[in-house]
Short mmCIF file of C-alpha atoms in Angstrom, two decimals:
data_model
loop_
_atom_site.label_atom_id
_atom_site.label_comp_id
_atom_site.label_asym_id
_atom_site.label_seq_id
_atom_site.Cartn_x
_atom_site.Cartn_y
_atom_site.Cartn_z
CA MET A 1 3.73 -30.36 -13.27
CA LYS A 2 2.74 -27.02 -11.57
CA SER A 3 2.63 -28.66 -8.13
CA VAL A 4 6.22 -30.13 -8.83
CA ILE A 5 7.44 -26.85 -9.68
CA ARG A 6 5.93 -25.23 -6.48
CA ILE A 7 7.39 -28.13 -4.22
CA ILE A 8 10.80 -27.56 -5.65
CA LEU A 9 10.59 -23.75 -5.22
CA PHE A 10 9.40 -23.70 -1.65
CA ALA A 11 11.97 -26.60 -0.80
CA GLY A 12 14.63 -24.32 -2.02
CA LEU A 13 13.25 -21.25 0.00
CA PHE A 14 13.30 -23.44 3.15
CA LEU A 15 16.81 -24.18 2.62
CA ILE A 16 17.85 -20.73 2.06
CA SER A 17 15.91 -19.40 4.95
CA VAL A 18 17.42 -22.10 7.31
CA LEU A 19 21.09 -21.35 6.06
CA LEU A 20 20.32 -17.54 6.51
CA LEU A 21 19.36 -17.87 10.08
CA ALA A 22 22.44 -19.63 11.19
CA PRO A 23 24.15 -17.66 13.94
CA GLY A 24 26.71 -15.20 13.05
CA MET A 25 30.16 -15.42 14.76
CA GLY A 26 31.88 -12.30 16.14
CA PHE A 27 28.83 -11.09 18.24
CA CYS A 28 29.69 -9.88 21.57
CA HIS A 29 27.26 -9.42 24.59
CA GLY A 30 27.18 -6.22 26.63
CA SER A 31 24.75 -3.83 28.08
CA ARG A 32 25.41 -0.52 26.66
CA PRO A 33 23.67 0.85 23.60
CA ASP A 34 27.03 2.72 22.21
CA PRO A 35 28.96 0.84 19.73
CA CYS A 36 31.14 -1.94 21.28
CA ASN A 37 32.75 -2.85 17.88
CA GLU A 38 34.24 -0.75 15.05
CA CYS A 39 32.24 -0.15 12.07
CA GLY A 40 34.78 -1.67 9.70
CA ASP A 41 34.90 -4.80 11.95
CA LEU A 42 31.50 -5.78 10.55
CA MET A 43 33.36 -6.68 7.37
CA LEU A 44 35.22 -9.43 9.24
CA MET A 45 32.18 -11.20 10.88
CA ASP A 46 30.58 -14.05 9.61
CA PHE A 47 26.65 -13.64 9.17
CA GLY A 48 25.87 -16.90 7.65
CA PRO A 49 26.81 -18.61 4.26
CA LEU A 50 24.42 -16.73 2.20
CA SER A 51 25.01 -13.21 3.59
CA SER A 52 27.82 -10.91 2.27
CA ILE A 53 28.79 -7.66 3.83
CA ILE A 54 29.93 -5.48 0.78
CA SER A 55 30.93 -2.35 2.66
CA ALA A 56 30.73 -0.90 6.00
CA GLU A 57 31.91 2.67 6.46
CA MET A 58 31.35 5.47 8.75
CA VAL A 59 29.31 8.46 7.58
CA ALA A 60 29.76 11.74 8.99
CA ALA A 61 27.10 13.80 10.67
CA THR A 62 25.23 16.43 8.59
CA GLU A 63 22.82 19.31 9.33
CA THR A 64 19.88 16.73 9.24
CA LEU A 65 21.34 13.33 9.89
CA PRO A 66 23.70 11.98 12.76
CA GLU A 67 26.88 10.15 12.33
CA HIS A 68 26.31 6.62 11.62
CA CYS A 69 28.01 3.27 10.36
CA LEU A 70 26.35 2.37 6.98
CA VAL A 71 26.33 -1.09 6.08
CA VAL A 72 25.60 -2.43 2.49
CA GLY A 73 25.10 -6.14 1.78
CA ASN A 74 23.60 -8.89 -0.10
CA ILE A 75 21.63 -12.07 0.68
CA ALA A 76 21.72 -14.68 -1.78
CA PRO A 77 20.80 -14.97 -4.58
CA GLU A 78 20.42 -11.07 -5.23
CA ILE A 79 18.60 -9.32 -2.26
CA GLY A 80 20.52 -6.16 -1.67
CA PHE A 81 20.01 -4.26 1.73
CA ALA A 82 21.39 -1.30 3.70
CA VAL A 83 21.41 -0.92 7.32
CA GLN A 84 22.27 2.41 9.16
CA LEU A 85 23.76 2.23 12.77
CA PRO A 86 23.58 5.58 14.53
CA THR A 87 26.56 6.26 16.92
CA GLU A 88 24.04 7.64 19.49
CA TRP A 89 21.32 4.93 19.42
CA ASN A 90 17.91 4.81 20.89
CA GLU A 91 17.87 1.03 21.23
CA ARG A 92 15.13 0.62 18.50
CA PHE A 93 14.98 -0.63 15.08
CA TYR A 94 13.05 1.04 12.22
CA MET A 95 12.59 -0.66 8.63
CA ALA A 96 11.23 1.40 5.64
CA GLY A 97 9.22 -0.25 3.11
CA GLY A 98 9.40 -0.01 -0.63
CA GLY A 99 7.35 1.05 -3.54
CA GLY A 100 5.70 -0.21 -6.86
CA TYR A 101 7.70 -3.17 -8.04
CA ALA A 102 10.50 -2.14 -5.75
CA GLY A 103 14.10 -2.73 -7.01
CA ARG A 104 15.90 0.15 -5.12
CA ILE A 105 16.80 0.48 -1.44
CA SER A 106 14.71 3.34 0.13
CA TYR A 107 17.43 5.58 1.79
CA SER A 108 14.89 8.33 1.91
CA GLY A 109 12.78 6.28 4.02
CA MET A 110 15.53 4.95 6.38
CA ASN A 111 16.65 8.56 6.97
CA VAL A 112 13.59 9.42 8.73
CA GLY A 113 14.15 6.94 11.17
CA LEU A 114 18.05 7.50 11.49
CA GLY A 115 17.08 11.30 12.14
CA MET A 116 15.52 10.05 15.18
CA GLY A 117 18.05 7.89 16.36
CA TYR A 118 16.94 4.58 15.20
CA ALA A 119 18.83 1.88 13.54
CA THR A 120 17.33 1.50 10.18
CA ALA A 121 17.15 -0.90 7.16
CA SER A 122 15.62 -1.33 3.77
CA THR A 123 15.84 -3.77 0.97
CA ASP A 124 15.58 -3.79 -2.89
CA THR A 125 13.54 -7.13 -2.56
CA GLY A 126 15.99 -9.07 -4.28
CA HIS A 127 16.41 -7.35 -7.81
CA LYS A 128 17.58 -4.02 -9.39
CA ALA A 129 14.81 -1.80 -11.08
CA SER A 130 17.71 -0.14 -13.16
CA GLU A 131 18.41 -3.65 -14.63
CA GLU A 132 15.15 -5.43 -14.26
CA PRO A 133 12.37 -2.72 -14.50
CA LEU A 134 8.81 -3.16 -13.44
CA ALA A 135 8.07 -6.94 -13.13
CA THR A 136 10.39 -8.17 -15.82
CA PHE A 137 12.64 -9.37 -12.99
CA ALA A 138 10.28 -12.33 -12.35
CA TYR A 139 10.20 -13.73 -15.95
CA ASP A 140 10.46 -17.32 -15.60
CA GLN A 141 12.53 -17.76 -18.74
CA LYS A 142 15.47 -16.04 -16.78
CA PRO A 143 17.36 -18.59 -14.19
CA LEU A 144 16.27 -16.87 -11.09
CA GLY A 145 13.07 -15.52 -12.26
CA GLN A 146 10.64 -17.60 -9.92
CA GLN A 147 12.94 -17.16 -6.88
CA LYS A 148 13.17 -13.31 -7.46
CA GLU A 149 9.20 -13.37 -7.15
CA ILE A 150 9.16 -15.22 -4.11
CA ASP A 151 11.87 -12.85 -2.90
CA TYR A 152 9.95 -9.73 -3.92
CA SER A 153 6.64 -11.37 -2.40
CA PHE A 154 7.83 -11.84 1.07
CA ARG A 155 11.32 -13.50 1.71
CA ALA A 156 13.45 -10.44 1.00
CA VAL A 157 11.80 -8.14 3.88
CA HIS A 158 12.00 -11.10 6.55
CA ASP A 159 15.53 -12.15 5.77
CA THR A 160 16.62 -8.49 5.57
CA VAL A 161 15.10 -8.02 9.25
CA VAL A 162 16.90 -11.03 10.44
CA MET A 163 20.19 -9.76 8.93
CA ALA A 164 19.59 -6.09 10.41
CA LYS A 165 19.07 -7.50 13.84
CA LYS A 166 22.08 -9.47 13.59
CA LEU A 167 24.06 -6.43 12.58
CA ILE A 168 22.47 -4.41 15.45
CA ASN A 169 23.53 -7.09 17.83
CA ALA A 170 26.99 -7.09 16.47
CA TYR A 171 27.55 -3.54 16.58
CA TYR A 172 26.01 -2.28 19.70
CA CYS A 173 26.51 -5.92 21.67
CA GLU A 174 22.66 -5.84 22.44
CA PRO A 175 19.42 -6.55 20.17
CA PRO A 176 17.00 -3.69 19.85
CA VAL A 177 14.28 -3.07 22.49
CA TYR A 178 11.69 -2.37 19.95
CA SER A 179 11.24 -2.94 16.26
CA TYR A 180 9.09 -0.72 13.98
CA TRP A 181 8.01 -1.12 10.17
CA VAL A 182 6.89 1.82 8.21
CA GLY A 183 5.48 1.67 4.64
CA CYS A 184 3.09 2.71 2.13
CA SER A 185 1.59 1.19 -1.14
CA THR A 186 4.27 -1.68 -1.67
CA GLY A 187 5.51 -1.01 1.92
CA GLY A 188 1.79 -1.34 3.24
CA ARG A 189 1.60 -4.73 1.34
CA GLN A 190 4.85 -5.59 2.90
CA ALA A 191 3.63 -4.58 6.20
CA LEU A 192 0.58 -6.69 6.20
CA MET A 193 2.71 -9.63 4.99
CA GLU A 194 5.04 -9.48 7.65
CA ALA A 195 2.11 -9.38 10.38
CA GLN A 196 0.44 -12.43 8.56
CA ARG A 197 3.58 -14.47 7.86
CA TYR A 198 6.31 -13.15 10.32
CA PRO A 199 4.43 -11.82 13.44
CA SER A 200 7.50 -11.66 15.61
CA ASP A 201 9.63 -9.47 13.34
CA PHE A 202 8.14 -6.30 14.52
CA ASP A 203 6.34 -4.72 17.52
CA GLY A 204 4.77 -2.16 15.79
CA ILE A 205 3.69 -1.70 12.10
CA ILE A 206 2.28 1.18 10.17
CA ALA A 207 0.58 -0.03 6.94
CA GLY A 208 -0.20 2.89 4.58
CA ALA A 209 -2.50 2.36 1.37
CA PRO A 210 -1.48 -1.33 1.22
CA VAL A 211 -1.57 -2.94 -2.27
CA LEU A 212 -2.62 -6.07 -0.34
CA ASP A 213 -4.63 -7.79 -2.99
CA PHE A 214 -1.72 -7.50 -5.36
CA SER A 215 -3.10 -9.54 -8.12
CA GLY A 216 -6.65 -8.15 -8.02
CA THR A 217 -5.29 -4.52 -8.17
CA GLN A 218 -3.26 -5.20 -11.54
CA MET A 219 -6.38 -6.75 -12.98
CA TRP A 220 -8.25 -3.69 -12.03
CA GLY A 221 -5.80 -1.71 -13.69
CA VAL A 222 -6.31 -3.76 -17.02
CA TRP A 223 -10.06 -3.46 -16.59
CA ASN A 224 -10.01 0.22 -16.40
CA ALA A 225 -7.64 0.43 -19.55
CA GLN A 226 -9.95 -1.80 -21.64
CA ALA A 227 -12.91 0.55 -20.29
CA ILE A 228 -11.81 3.85 -21.80
CA GLU A 229 -9.90 2.47 -24.89
CA GLY A 230 -11.75 3.85 -28.06
CA ASP A 231 -15.01 5.49 -27.83
CA GLY A 232 -15.09 5.25 -23.96
CA ARG A 233 -11.66 7.57 -23.72
CA ILE A 234 -12.01 9.99 -21.03
CA ARG A 235 -9.75 13.22 -21.60
CA ILE A 236 -8.10 15.30 -19.13
CA ASP A 237 -10.00 18.53 -20.06
CA GLN A 238 -13.15 16.57 -18.96
CA LEU A 239 -12.02 15.90 -15.45
CA ASP A 240 -12.97 19.34 -14.13
CA THR A 241 -16.42 18.69 -15.39
CA LEU A 242 -16.44 15.23 -13.86
CA ALA A 243 -15.26 16.44 -10.50
CA ASP A 244 -17.90 19.36 -10.34
CA ALA A 245 -20.60 16.69 -10.91
CA VAL A 246 -19.29 14.41 -8.29
CA TYR A 247 -18.84 16.98 -5.64
CA SER A 248 -22.12 18.72 -6.29
CA ASN A 249 -23.77 15.37 -5.60
CA CYS A 250 -21.33 13.99 -2.84
CA ASP A 251 -19.93 16.86 -0.93
CA GLY A 252 -22.88 17.71 1.30
CA GLU A 253 -23.70 14.02 2.07
CA ASP A 254 -21.96 14.40 5.39
CA GLY A 255 -23.91 17.26 6.52
CA LEU A 256 -21.07 19.85 5.56
CA VAL A 257 -20.04 21.55 2.19
CA ASP A 258 -16.37 21.69 2.66
CA GLY A 259 -14.80 20.32 -0.50
CA LEU A 260 -14.21 16.94 1.07
CA ILE A 261 -16.10 13.46 0.68
CA ASP A 262 -15.96 12.08 4.06
CA ASP A 263 -17.08 8.51 3.07
CA PRO A 264 -17.60 8.00 -0.87
CA ARG A 265 -19.84 5.07 -0.29
CA ASN A 266 -22.52 7.44 0.73
CA CYS A 267 -22.26 9.14 -2.48
CA THR A 268 -25.21 8.96 -4.88
CA PHE A 269 -23.23 9.82 -8.09
CA ASP A 270 -24.61 8.24 -11.15
CA PRO A 271 -22.96 9.09 -14.53
CA ASP A 272 -26.08 8.41 -16.49
CA ILE A 273 -28.15 11.06 -14.38
CA ASP A 274 -25.56 13.54 -13.09
CA LEU A 275 -23.26 14.19 -15.97
CA PRO A 276 -24.17 16.74 -18.97
CA LYS A 277 -24.79 14.55 -21.96
CA CYS A 278 -23.77 15.04 -25.55
CA GLU A 279 -22.91 13.21 -29.13
CA ASP A 280 -19.66 14.87 -29.71
CA SER A 281 -16.67 13.48 -27.86
CA SER A 282 -14.52 16.49 -28.31
CA ASP A 283 -16.58 18.83 -26.00
CA PRO A 284 -14.91 19.02 -22.63
CA ASP A 285 -18.40 19.87 -20.84
CA CYS A 286 -20.28 16.90 -21.56
CA PHE A 287 -19.89 13.11 -21.87
CA THR A 288 -21.15 10.55 -24.62
CA ALA A 289 -22.93 7.37 -24.06
CA ALA A 290 -19.81 5.42 -24.46
CA GLN A 291 -17.92 7.82 -22.11
CA ARG A 292 -20.58 7.40 -19.42
CA GLU A 293 -20.57 3.68 -19.78
CA ALA A 294 -16.85 3.59 -19.23
CA LEU A 295 -17.11 5.69 -16.10
CA LYS A 296 -19.70 3.18 -14.70
CA LYS A 297 -17.16 0.32 -15.29
CA ILE A 298 -14.53 2.32 -13.46
CA TYR A 299 -16.62 3.33 -10.52
CA GLY A 300 -18.40 -0.08 -10.42
CA GLY A 301 -15.44 -2.31 -10.34
CA VAL A 302 -14.21 -5.59 -12.25
CA THR A 303 -16.97 -7.95 -13.05
CA THR A 304 -17.41 -10.98 -15.19
CA SER A 305 -19.90 -11.00 -18.24
CA SER A 306 -22.71 -12.37 -15.82
CA GLY A 307 -22.05 -9.44 -13.48
CA GLU A 308 -20.05 -11.18 -10.61
CA LEU A 309 -17.96 -8.56 -8.95
CA LEU A 310 -14.11 -9.87 -8.78
CA PHE A 311 -12.62 -6.53 -7.31
CA PRO A 312 -14.08 -3.12 -6.09
CA GLY A 313 -14.02 -0.24 -8.34
CA GLN A 314 -12.81 3.46 -7.83
CA PRO A 315 -14.89 5.57 -5.32
CA PRO A 316 -15.93 8.85 -6.34
CA GLY A 317 -14.02 11.68 -5.26
CA ALA A 318 -10.41 11.51 -6.82
CA GLU A 319 -11.50 13.36 -9.85
CA VAL A 320 -10.87 16.78 -8.12
CA PHE A 321 -7.77 18.79 -9.02
CA ALA A 322 -4.98 19.57 -6.13
CA PRO A 323 -3.22 20.92 -8.18
CA ARG A 324 -3.70 17.92 -10.67
CA SER A 325 -6.54 15.67 -10.75
CA GLY A 326 -6.28 12.56 -9.04
CA TRP A 327 -6.99 10.70 -12.22
CA ASP A 328 -4.57 12.36 -14.16
CA GLY A 329 -1.52 9.71 -14.48
CA TRP A 330 -3.04 7.13 -12.58
CA VAL A 331 -6.51 6.43 -14.31
CA ILE A 332 -5.88 8.27 -17.72
CA ARG A 333 -2.60 9.80 -19.29
CA GLU A 334 -1.95 11.98 -22.14
CA GLY A 335 1.04 13.14 -24.35
CA THR A 336 1.88 17.03 -24.29
CA ASP A 337 -0.08 16.77 -27.64
CA GLY A 338 -3.30 15.44 -26.14
CA THR A 339 -2.86 11.83 -27.52
CA PRO A 340 -3.73 9.20 -25.15
CA GLY A 341 -0.89 7.30 -23.33
CA SER A 342 -0.60 4.16 -20.86
CA SER A 343 -1.81 5.13 -17.30
CA ASN A 344 0.11 4.06 -14.33
CA GLN A 345 -2.51 1.38 -13.74
CA LEU A 346 -2.15 0.02 -17.26
CA VAL A 347 1.75 -0.05 -16.87
CA TYR A 348 1.72 -2.02 -13.59
CA GLY A 349 -1.01 -4.13 -14.79
CA GLU A 350 0.34 -5.26 -18.26
CA THR A 351 3.69 -5.97 -16.70
CA PHE A 352 2.15 -8.01 -14.12
CA MET A 353 0.17 -10.11 -16.75
CA GLN A 354 3.46 -10.44 -18.70
CA TYR A 355 5.64 -11.65 -16.00
CA MET A 356 4.06 -12.68 -12.78
CA ALA A 357 0.49 -13.67 -13.15
CA PHE A 358 0.28 -17.08 -14.92
CA ILE A 359 2.55 -20.24 -14.77
CA PRO A 360 4.29 -20.36 -17.31
CA ASP A 361 4.59 -16.69 -17.84
CA ALA A 362 2.71 -15.21 -20.78
CA GLY A 363 5.84 -13.15 -21.66
CA PRO A 364 6.48 -9.79 -23.30
CA ASP A 365 4.30 -10.48 -26.15
CA TYR A 366 1.13 -10.64 -24.16
CA ASN A 367 -1.46 -8.13 -25.19
CA TRP A 368 -3.53 -6.60 -22.15
CA ARG A 369 -6.49 -6.22 -24.18
CA ASP A 370 -6.80 -10.10 -24.39
CA TYR A 371 -7.27 -10.67 -20.68
CA ASN A 372 -10.60 -12.41 -20.13
CA PHE A 373 -12.27 -11.58 -16.98
CA ASP A 374 -14.37 -14.91 -17.27
CA GLU A 375 -11.44 -17.03 -17.67
CA ASP A 376 -8.29 -15.48 -16.58
CA PRO A 377 -8.37 -14.59 -13.05
CA GLN A 378 -8.46 -18.07 -11.77
CA LYS A 379 -5.35 -18.69 -13.84
CA MET A 380 -3.19 -16.23 -11.62
CA ILE A 381 -1.47 -19.02 -9.66
CA TYR A 382 0.94 -16.72 -7.95
CA SER A 383 -1.85 -14.66 -6.22
CA SER A 384 -1.49 -16.84 -3.05
CA ILE A 385 2.27 -15.74 -2.82
CA LEU A 386 1.90 -12.09 -3.68
CA ASP A 387 -1.64 -11.30 -1.71
CA ALA A 388 -1.54 -10.44 1.80
CA VAL A 389 -5.12 -10.84 2.23
CA ASN A 390 -5.25 -13.28 5.32
CA PRO A 391 -7.44 -12.02 8.03
CA ASP A 392 -6.06 -14.03 10.96
CA LEU A 393 -3.66 -11.87 12.65
CA SER A 394 -3.91 -13.68 16.13
CA ALA A 395 -0.25 -14.63 16.09
CA PHE A 396 0.83 -10.95 15.76
CA LYS A 397 -1.60 -9.90 18.45
CA CYS A 398 -0.77 -12.67 20.93
CA LEU A 399 2.92 -11.51 20.50
CA GLY A 400 1.92 -8.02 21.72
CA GLY A 401 2.14 -6.48 18.15
CA LYS A 402 0.52 -3.17 17.13
CA MET A 403 -0.50 -1.85 13.97
CA ILE A 404 -1.87 1.42 12.63
CA GLY A 405 -3.31 1.33 8.96
CA TYR A 406 -4.53 4.35 6.84
CA HIS A 407 -5.91 4.80 3.22
CA GLY A 408 -6.86 7.87 1.35
CA TRP A 409 -10.29 7.84 0.30
CA ALA A 410 -9.27 9.50 -3.05
CA ASP A 411 -6.61 7.11 -4.06
CA THR A 412 -6.47 6.10 -7.61
CA ALA A 413 -3.47 4.07 -7.34
CA LEU A 414 -5.25 1.54 -5.09
CA THR A 415 -8.70 1.42 -4.46
CA PRO A 416 -9.22 2.20 -0.60
CA LEU A 417 -12.20 -0.15 -0.62
CA MET A 418 -9.49 -3.02 -0.82
CA THR A 419 -8.52 -1.66 2.62
CA VAL A 420 -11.74 -1.25 4.05
CA ASN A 421 -12.72 -4.82 2.85
CA TYR A 422 -9.57 -6.38 4.42
CA TYR A 423 -10.16 -4.54 7.65
CA GLU A 424 -13.70 -5.49 7.88
CA ASP A 425 -12.43 -9.30 7.16
CA VAL A 426 -10.33 -9.00 10.12
CA LEU A 427 -13.15 -7.34 12.31
CA GLY A 428 -15.22 -10.49 11.29
CA PHE A 429 -12.59 -12.91 11.62
CA MET A 430 -11.12 -11.87 15.01
CA GLY A 431 -13.87 -9.97 16.56
CA ASP A 432 -14.34 -6.06 16.81
CA ARG A 433 -13.18 -5.56 20.32
CA GLU A 434 -10.25 -8.04 19.87
CA THR A 435 -9.05 -6.39 16.77
CA LYS A 436 -9.15 -2.87 17.89
CA GLU A 437 -7.08 -3.77 20.83
CA PHE A 438 -4.05 -4.21 18.43
CA TYR A 439 -5.22 -2.82 14.93
CA ARG A 440 -6.76 0.33 14.04
CA LEU A 441 -7.66 1.74 10.56
CA TYR A 442 -7.82 5.30 9.66
CA MET A 443 -9.39 6.45 6.49
CA VAL A 444 -8.44 9.99 5.14
CA PRO A 445 -10.88 12.06 3.22
CA GLY A 446 -9.70 13.68 0.06
CA MET A 447 -6.14 12.34 0.21
CA PHE A 448 -4.60 10.69 -2.86
CA HIS A 449 -2.03 7.93 -3.04
CA CYS A 450 -0.24 7.90 0.30
CA ARG A 451 -0.32 11.79 0.28
CA GLY A 452 -1.48 14.86 -1.67
CA GLY A 453 -5.18 15.67 -2.54
CA VAL A 454 -7.54 18.27 -0.82
CA GLY A 455 -7.69 16.33 2.43
CA CYS A 456 -5.62 16.64 5.49
CA ASP A 457 -2.71 14.32 4.38
CA ASN A 458 0.07 15.62 6.55
CA VAL A 459 -0.22 13.18 9.40
CA ASP A 460 2.20 11.89 12.19
CA TRP A 461 1.35 8.17 11.99
CA PHE A 462 4.59 7.01 13.88
CA THR A 463 4.39 8.83 17.20
CA PRO A 464 0.76 7.28 18.05
CA LEU A 465 2.17 3.93 17.17
CA VAL A 466 5.14 4.42 19.41
CA ASN A 467 3.07 5.42 22.28
CA TRP A 468 0.69 2.33 21.68
CA VAL A 469 3.51 -0.11 21.76
CA GLU A 470 5.79 1.29 24.39
CA LYS A 471 3.34 2.83 26.69
CA GLY A 472 0.00 1.01 26.06
CA LYS A 473 -1.81 4.40 24.90
CA ALA A 474 -4.14 3.30 21.91
CA PRO A 475 -4.63 5.90 19.50
CA LYS A 476 -8.12 7.85 19.27
CA ALA A 477 -8.33 10.56 16.78
CA ILE A 478 -5.15 11.61 14.96
CA ILE A 479 -4.86 15.11 13.60
CA GLY A 480 -4.07 15.70 10.10
CA ALA A 481 -3.31 18.74 8.43
CA HIS A 482 -3.71 20.25 4.69
CA ILE A 483 -0.53 22.47 3.81
CA GLU A 484 -0.34 24.71 0.94
CA ASP A 485 2.72 26.74 0.25
CA GLU A 486 4.17 25.76 3.68
CA ASP A 487 1.07 27.26 5.49
CA VAL A 488 -1.42 24.91 7.43
CA THR A 489 -4.92 25.79 5.92
CA ARG A 490 -6.92 23.27 7.48
CA THR A 491 -6.78 20.66 10.33
CA ARG A 492 -9.37 17.78 10.76
CA PRO A 493 -9.32 14.78 13.20
CA LEU A 494 -8.88 11.32 11.51
CA CYS A 495 -11.13 8.82 13.40
CA PRO A 496 -10.35 5.00 13.88
CA TYR A 497 -12.71 3.14 11.50
CA PRO A 498 -15.67 3.06 11.20
CA LYS A 499 -15.96 6.61 13.07
CA VAL A 500 -16.14 9.74 11.21
CA ALA A 501 -15.31 13.48 12.02
CA GLU A 502 -18.62 15.38 12.59
CA TYR A 503 -18.70 19.21 12.75
CA LYS A 504 -19.94 20.54 16.17
CA GLY A 505 -21.86 23.34 14.61
CA ARG A 506 -19.96 26.32 15.54
CA GLY A 507 -16.32 27.45 14.95
CA SER A 508 -14.04 27.38 11.57
CA ILE A 509 -14.54 24.23 9.48
CA ASP A 510 -10.82 24.33 9.07
CA ASP A 511 -9.99 23.74 12.90
CA ALA A 512 -10.00 20.28 14.11
CA ALA A 513 -10.94 21.59 17.51
CA ASN A 514 -14.47 22.15 16.03
CA PHE A 515 -14.96 18.32 15.02
CA LYS A 516 -15.52 14.93 17.12
CA CYS A 517 -15.33 11.55 15.99
CA VAL A 518 -18.77 9.88 15.96
CA ASP A 519 -20.12 6.24 14.89
CA PRO A 520 -21.93 6.65 11.39
CA ASP A 521 -25.29 5.64 11.03
CA ASP A 522 -26.34 2.07 10.23
CA ASP A 523 -27.75 2.98 6.86
CA ASP A 524 -25.17 5.48 5.72
CA HIS A 525 -23.69 3.38 2.98
CA GLY A 526 -26.06 4.87 0.23
CA CYS A 527 -24.74 3.52 -3.08
CA TRP A 528 -22.04 1.08 -1.97
CA ARG A 529 -22.71 -2.20 -0.61
CA CYS A 530 -20.59 -5.09 0.90
CA ASN A 531 -21.26 -8.67 0.16
CA LYS A 532 -19.59 -11.70 1.95
CA LYS A 533 -16.77 -11.98 -0.65
CA ARG A 534 -15.19 -8.78 0.42
CA LYS A 535 -16.34 -7.07 -2.71
CA TRP A 536 -18.31 -3.78 -3.51
CA ARG A 537 -20.49 -3.18 -6.34
CA TRP A 538 -22.45 -0.38 -7.59
CA ARG A 539 -25.90 -0.08 -6.34
CA SER A 540 -28.37 0.31 -9.26
CA ASP A 541 -31.94 2.07 -8.76
CA ASP A 542 -33.64 -1.53 -8.76
CA ASP A 543 -31.72 -2.39 -5.43
#
């Protein structure tokens, strides 16, 4: 029965995509990048039987944005999109990714590209979060639930790309010379999905903190919530003590005590050894045996009852306050009265288990406490649709595509080990030299999810990508900055993985000029170890 359902779904998807790709009427052909048609005329053109233009209106220039034609439309069944077409166009296309379970058009992301003269686009991925929050849009008891899950997973982005390029060609009478994707989190997963499934869509891709193993990430959120429920609960007032212990053990591992952990895989932090112990769980300055056990589960990752690692854990380093702890909100949450609440990890994980993980869907009454890590992972059928884990990027490379990935080492929304593992997979599948000819990964010490934290999180990723695509200049070190109260307090080179920034031995440690990118020592991976299944596990004293 499941096979029949999937065949019907994908047959319908194929028909929809073929109809969408039908050539639009009214396109003219010219050589100048200035508009050759009026903005309002786009309403009169035929872009295929499944595409509808809802509005096409000129928007006057502001202090920050140029004059442009704003097109809003829909692709059947419910994929919403927006395209901005600047009057003074740089002959390039820029698409902005989404976040979380999407459901809204990212005008803020589009405006970044528009401000530089790009024609831009974004999609809500086939549903409206205001009407169908979190993963409720995918509930298979709704008439379009399964189609919307497919649209969210990959179809909406690609079909919006096709539609945006039709609109660009219609408005300027010529296609874009180069096309770029910029996204973080869900936008990072969308980036990798594009490179894997639709390698001709973009010439350059920025894939930030990608939730590439989507199903594993949501399972991880449920695992962490189960770990800290009851006696294992970790309170926010304990995070300062936890952060001090982690940084006391890990900050100097890279040879420099600077408030950053360059690579937490080198960290030897052990909750049972390095944390102060007590019997009273109300004391903020110590941890009970149950709390230490919960922390070991969070750091160690998702396992079966026999100890098989299913998904990597949280690297040490995000406990630090900047100004809030990286754990506050994502791993643990408290109300104003100190009572425990649902963390972001749990909220995202629970809704996934209810509406996306299984066939048939478990539904709104599903209790996350019932998830069985021995039996349920293999039941998550839709992982093959959602997860962007294919290491074969050869088609993207052969078409001349270039990609820059990045991830903060102190990310608590999405474990950075997931991205490192994937990049290692690509290196293994395609070869080290071959991979670095088109795809480079940058790990950012101390950065939280996409931005924030104690690290140098202010980075221009886009200019190096454009230079790589259009000038053939491969990126090396990219300078990041830490900004407080609008002042730059530190700069640091961010190195292409696996290289790390090493202090030269003199000069300010807050100046990037005093660091160089070097290869790490072969035995530098201390308490973390990678096995052949792309998983990481905590290394015990017996290893």
